C-alpha positions as a LaTeX table, in Angstrom:
\begin{tabular}{lrrr}
\hline
Residue & $x$ (\AA) & $y$ (\AA) & $z$ (\AA) \\
\hline
Met1 & 1.19 & 18.84 & $-4.99$ \\
Glu2 & $-1.68$ & 19.89 & $-2.77$ \\
Val3 & $-3.11$ & 17.27 & $-0.41$ \\
Leu4 & $-6.49$ & 17.32 & $-2.15$ \\
Asp5 & $-4.80$ & 16.70 & $-5.51$ \\
Ala6 & $-2.82$ & 13.79 & $-4.05$ \\
Ile7 & $-6.02$ & 12.26 & $-2.68$ \\
Lys8 & $-7.82$ & 12.69 & $-5.99$ \\
Asn9 & $-4.92$ & 11.44 & $-8.16$ \\
Arg10 & $-3.68$ & 8.49 & $-6.07$ \\
Tyr11 & $-4.31$ & 5.08 & $-7.56$ \\
Ser12 & $-3.03$ & 1.57 & $-6.98$ \\
Cys13 & $-0.17$ & 1.19 & $-9.44$ \\
Arg14 & 0.10 & $-2.35$ & $-10.74$ \\
Ser15 & 2.90 & $-1.83$ & $-13.25$ \\
Phe16 & 6.29 & $-0.40$ & $-12.25$ \\
Thr17 & 9.36 & 0.15 & $-14.43$ \\
Gly18 & 11.71 & $-1.46$ & $-11.89$ \\
Glu19 & 13.82 & 1.73 & $-11.78$ \\
Lys20 & 15.15 & 2.50 & $-8.28$ \\
Val21 & 13.50 & 5.13 & $-6.11$ \\
Asp22 & 15.83 & 7.87 & $-4.82$ \\
Ile23 & 17.00 & 7.16 & $-1.27$ \\
Glu24 & 15.97 & 10.67 & $-0.22$ \\
Asn25 & 12.40 & 9.99 & $-1.33$ \\
Leu26 & 12.32 & 6.71 & 0.59 \\
Met27 & 13.46 & 8.51 & 3.74 \\
Val28 & 10.82 & 11.22 & 3.25 \\
Leu29 & 8.15 & 8.53 & 2.87 \\
Ala30 & 9.26 & 6.72 & 6.03 \\
Gln31 & 9.13 & 10.03 & 7.91 \\
Cys32 & 5.62 & 10.68 & 6.58 \\
Gly33 & 4.59 & 7.38 & 8.09 \\
Phe34 & 5.84 & 8.52 & 11.48 \\
His35 & 3.73 & 11.67 & 11.23 \\
Ala36 & 0.55 & 9.56 & 11.26 \\
Pro37 & $-1.68$ & 9.94 & 14.30 \\
Ser38 & $-2.24$ & 6.98 & 16.58 \\
Gly39 & $-4.48$ & 6.21 & 19.53 \\
Met40 & $-3.07$ & 8.02 & 22.59 \\
Asn41 & 0.03 & 8.74 & 20.46 \\
Lys42 & 1.35 & 5.23 & 21.21 \\
Gln43 & 2.85 & 4.89 & 17.70 \\
Pro44 & 2.58 & 1.07 & 17.81 \\
Trp45 & 4.52 & 0.49 & 14.61 \\
Lys46 & 7.90 & $-0.11$ & 13.10 \\
Ile47 & 8.53 & 1.06 & 9.56 \\
Ile48 & 10.88 & $-1.07$ & 7.48 \\
Val49 & 12.20 & 0.35 & 4.21 \\
Leu50 & 13.07 & $-2.43$ & 1.76 \\
Asn51 & 15.23 & $-1.04$ & $-1.01$ \\
Lys52 & 16.56 & $-4.30$ & $-2.48$ \\
Lys53 & 14.71 & $-5.16$ & $-5.65$ \\
Glu54 & 16.41 & $-8.56$ & $-5.70$ \\
Val55 & 14.73 & $-9.44$ & $-2.39$ \\
Leu56 & 11.35 & $-8.21$ & $-3.64$ \\
Asp57 & 11.78 & $-10.27$ & $-6.81$ \\
Glu58 & 12.73 & $-13.39$ & $-4.78$ \\
Met59 & 9.68 & $-12.91$ & $-2.57$ \\
Asp60 & 7.54 & $-12.39$ & $-5.66$ \\
Asp61 & 8.70 & $-15.74$ & $-7.08$ \\
Tyr62 & 8.05 & $-17.41$ & $-3.71$ \\
Val63 & 4.50 & $-16.02$ & $-3.47$ \\
Met64 & 3.66 & $-16.86$ & $-7.09$ \\
Asn65 & 4.79 & $-20.44$ & $-6.41$ \\
Gln66 & 2.65 & $-20.58$ & $-3.25$ \\
Leu67 & $-0.38$ & $-19.31$ & $-5.16$ \\
Lys68 & 0.24 & $-21.75$ & $-8.01$ \\
Asn69 & 0.26 & $-24.66$ & $-5.58$ \\
Gln70 & $-3.02$ & $-23.73$ & $-3.89$ \\
Glu71 & $-6.09$ & $-25.76$ & $-4.70$ \\
Asp72 & $-8.02$ & $-22.56$ & $-5.45$ \\
Lys73 & $-6.18$ & $-21.01$ & $-8.41$ \\
Ser74 & $-8.20$ & $-17.76$ & $-8.51$ \\
Ser75 & $-5.47$ & $-15.60$ & $-6.91$ \\
Tyr76 & $-2.79$ & $-17.18$ & $-9.08$ \\
Asn77 & $-4.87$ & $-16.62$ & $-12.23$ \\
Arg78 & $-5.56$ & $-13.00$ & $-11.27$ \\
Met79 & $-1.83$ & $-12.37$ & $-10.83$ \\
Met80 & $-1.06$ & $-14.07$ & $-14.12$ \\
Asp81 & $-3.62$ & $-11.80$ & $-15.82$ \\
Arg82 & $-1.74$ & $-8.84$ & $-14.32$ \\
Gly83 & 1.63 & $-9.83$ & $-15.74$ \\
Gly84 & 2.62 & $-12.73$ & $-13.51$ \\
Lys85 & 3.97 & $-10.57$ & $-10.71$ \\
Val86 & 2.51 & $-10.14$ & $-7.23$ \\
Tyr87 & 4.60 & $-7.04$ & $-6.52$ \\
Tyr88 & 4.27 & $-5.65$ & $-10.06$ \\
Asn89 & 8.03 & $-5.10$ & $-10.59$ \\
Ala90 & 8.23 & $-2.50$ & $-7.78$ \\
Ser91 & 11.77 & $-1.52$ & $-6.87$ \\
Ser92 & 11.07 & $-0.78$ & $-3.18$ \\
Ala93 & 8.55 & $-1.37$ & $-0.47$ \\
Ile94 & 7.78 & 0.03 & 2.92 \\
Ile95 & 6.58 & $-2.58$ & 5.38 \\
Ile96 & 4.59 & $-1.55$ & 8.41 \\
Ala97 & 5.03 & $-3.91$ & 11.34 \\
Ile98 & 2.48 & $-3.29$ & 14.04 \\
Glu99 & 1.66 & $-4.34$ & 17.56 \\
Glu100 & $-1.10$ & $-6.94$ & 17.57 \\
Gly101 & $-4.58$ & $-5.37$ & 17.41 \\
Lys102 & $-3.46$ & $-1.97$ & 16.10 \\
Gln103 & $-4.56$ & $-2.36$ & 12.46 \\
Leu104 & $-6.47$ & 0.95 & 12.42 \\
Asp105 & $-3.26$ & 2.80 & 13.22 \\
Cys106 & $-1.50$ & 0.76 & 10.54 \\
Gly107 & $-4.01$ & 1.92 & 7.92 \\
Ile108 & $-3.41$ & 5.56 & 8.80 \\
Val109 & 0.38 & 5.10 & 8.42 \\
Ala110 & $-0.11$ & 3.38 & 5.05 \\
Glu111 & $-2.36$ & 6.14 & 3.74 \\
Asn112 & 0.13 & 8.83 & 4.81 \\
Ile113 & 2.89 & 7.03 & 2.91 \\
Ala114 & 0.74 & 6.36 & $-0.18$ \\
Leu115 & $-0.44$ & 9.97 & $-0.44$ \\
Ala116 & 3.09 & 11.28 & 0.10 \\
Ala117 & 4.39 & 8.93 & $-2.63$ \\
Thr118 & 1.75 & 10.28 & $-5.02$ \\
Ser119 & 2.76 & 13.84 & $-4.18$ \\
Leu120 & 6.37 & 12.93 & $-5.04$ \\
Gly121 & 5.26 & 11.52 & $-8.40$ \\
Leu122 & 5.87 & 7.89 & $-7.39$ \\
Gly123 & 3.62 & 4.97 & $-8.15$ \\
Asn124 & 2.43 & 3.06 & $-5.12$ \\
Cys125 & 0.17 & 0.19 & $-4.17$ \\
Ile126 & $-0.92$ & $-0.75$ & $-0.66$ \\
Cys127 & $-0.30$ & $-4.49$ & $-0.69$ \\
Gly128 & $-1.33$ & $-7.14$ & 1.81 \\
Met129 & 0.11 & $-9.95$ & $-0.34$ \\
Leu130 & 3.52 & $-9.48$ & 1.25 \\
Arg131 & 1.97 & $-11.44$ & 4.12 \\
Val132 & 2.30 & $-14.63$ & 2.02 \\
Ala133 & 6.06 & $-14.13$ & 1.64 \\
Leu134 & 6.36 & $-13.82$ & 5.41 \\
Glu135 & 5.30 & $-17.46$ & 5.77 \\
Asn136 & 8.92 & $-18.06$ & 4.80 \\
Lys137 & 10.94 & $-17.72$ & 8.04 \\
Glu138 & 13.89 & $-16.13$ & 6.22 \\
Tyr139 & 11.76 & $-13.25$ & 4.92 \\
His140 & 9.86 & $-12.94$ & 8.18 \\
Asp141 & 13.06 & $-12.69$ & 10.23 \\
Leu142 & 14.49 & $-10.15$ & 7.79 \\
Leu143 & 11.45 & $-7.85$ & 7.75 \\
Ile144 & 9.41 & $-8.18$ & 10.94 \\
Pro145 & 10.98 & $-7.12$ & 14.26 \\
Glu146 & 10.40 & $-9.34$ & 17.27 \\
Gly147 & 7.19 & $-8.48$ & 19.11 \\
Tyr148 & 5.46 & $-7.15$ & 15.98 \\
Val149 & 3.21 & $-8.60$ & 13.30 \\
Phe150 & 2.83 & $-7.70$ & 9.65 \\
Gly151 & 0.39 & $-4.83$ & 9.19 \\
Thr152 & 0.65 & $-4.04$ & 5.50 \\
Ser153 & 3.12 & $-2.86$ & 2.90 \\
Ile154 & 3.28 & $-0.16$ & 0.28 \\
Leu155 & 4.95 & $-1.08$ & $-2.99$ \\
Leu156 & 6.87 & 1.85 & $-4.49$ \\
Gly157 & 8.46 & 2.72 & $-7.78$ \\
His158 & 8.26 & 4.60 & $-11.01$ \\
Thr159 & 5.01 & 3.89 & $-12.80$ \\
Asp160 & 4.86 & 2.15 & $-16.13$ \\
Thr161 & 1.19 & 3.04 & $-16.68$ \\
Thr162 & $-1.13$ & 5.97 & $-17.08$ \\
Pro163 & $-3.82$ & 5.76 & $-14.43$ \\
Thr164 & $-7.50$ & 5.75 & $-15.16$ \\
Pro165 & $-9.34$ & 7.44 & $-12.31$ \\
His166 & $-12.00$ & 5.29 & $-10.72$ \\
Glu167 & $-15.54$ & 6.56 & $-10.79$ \\
Ile168 & $-16.96$ & 7.93 & $-7.60$ \\
Asp169 & $-20.35$ & 6.60 & $-6.52$ \\
His170 & $-22.00$ & 9.58 & $-4.85$ \\
Asp171 & $-24.86$ & 7.31 & $-3.73$ \\
Lys172 & $-22.49$ & 5.92 & $-1.09$ \\
Ile173 & $-22.62$ & 9.26 & 0.77 \\
Asn174 & $-25.55$ & 10.08 & 3.03 \\
Tyr175 & $-26.14$ & 13.73 & 3.85 \\
Ile176 & $-27.89$ & 14.66 & 7.06 \\
Gly177 & $-28.38$ & 18.33 & 7.75 \\
Asp178 & $-30.72$ & 21.27 & 7.50 \\
Glu179 & $-32.56$ & 22.15 & 4.26 \\
Glu180 & $-29.78$ & 24.42 & 2.96 \\
Phe181 & $-27.16$ & 21.72 & 3.56 \\
Asn182 & $-29.24$ & 18.97 & 1.92 \\
Ala183 & $-30.14$ & 21.19 & $-1.07$ \\
Tyr184 & $-26.45$ & 21.91 & $-1.69$ \\
Phe185 & $-25.53$ & 18.23 & $-1.86$ \\
Val186 & $-28.49$ & 17.32 & $-4.03$ \\
Lys187 & $-27.13$ & 19.76 & $-6.67$ \\
Trp188 & $-23.58$ & 18.53 & $-6.23$ \\
\hline
\end{tabular}
């Protein structure tokens, strides 16, 4: 798949079949994360590949329980409306642990992995909700290396849905150029 197609076709998958992702694909995705640029090429991240659905499911139950017990039930209700799963039945996840203050670099790594997953035909969802599971010391110690903090995660799996592309709001783009440039974008 061409890069432009992957960008155009990528969506946040919120319904996975639970079927395992091939190990080779997981390794390719981890490598794609390492190809991300970083400020002064410091590469301030660790990439953790979680390929144990049982652990994801346990963490999902833990997070749903945490959300259920919060005074504000809006997150819990939203997850219940989406099938009662925070991690949407994903079979794998890639966690990006990052040095404190390097969130911009983390976002670039996540986007590389998400676009690569789309190009491989895999559903994916960049997910910050794994942070809630890391409140549990057992999960934190398992997934986050010492000296790093949680950056984000990318849920991975085979999709159980057909995506609906989101509409693009061209009014969110400002064009500043000469008359020929501006005229082109007005027609576009």
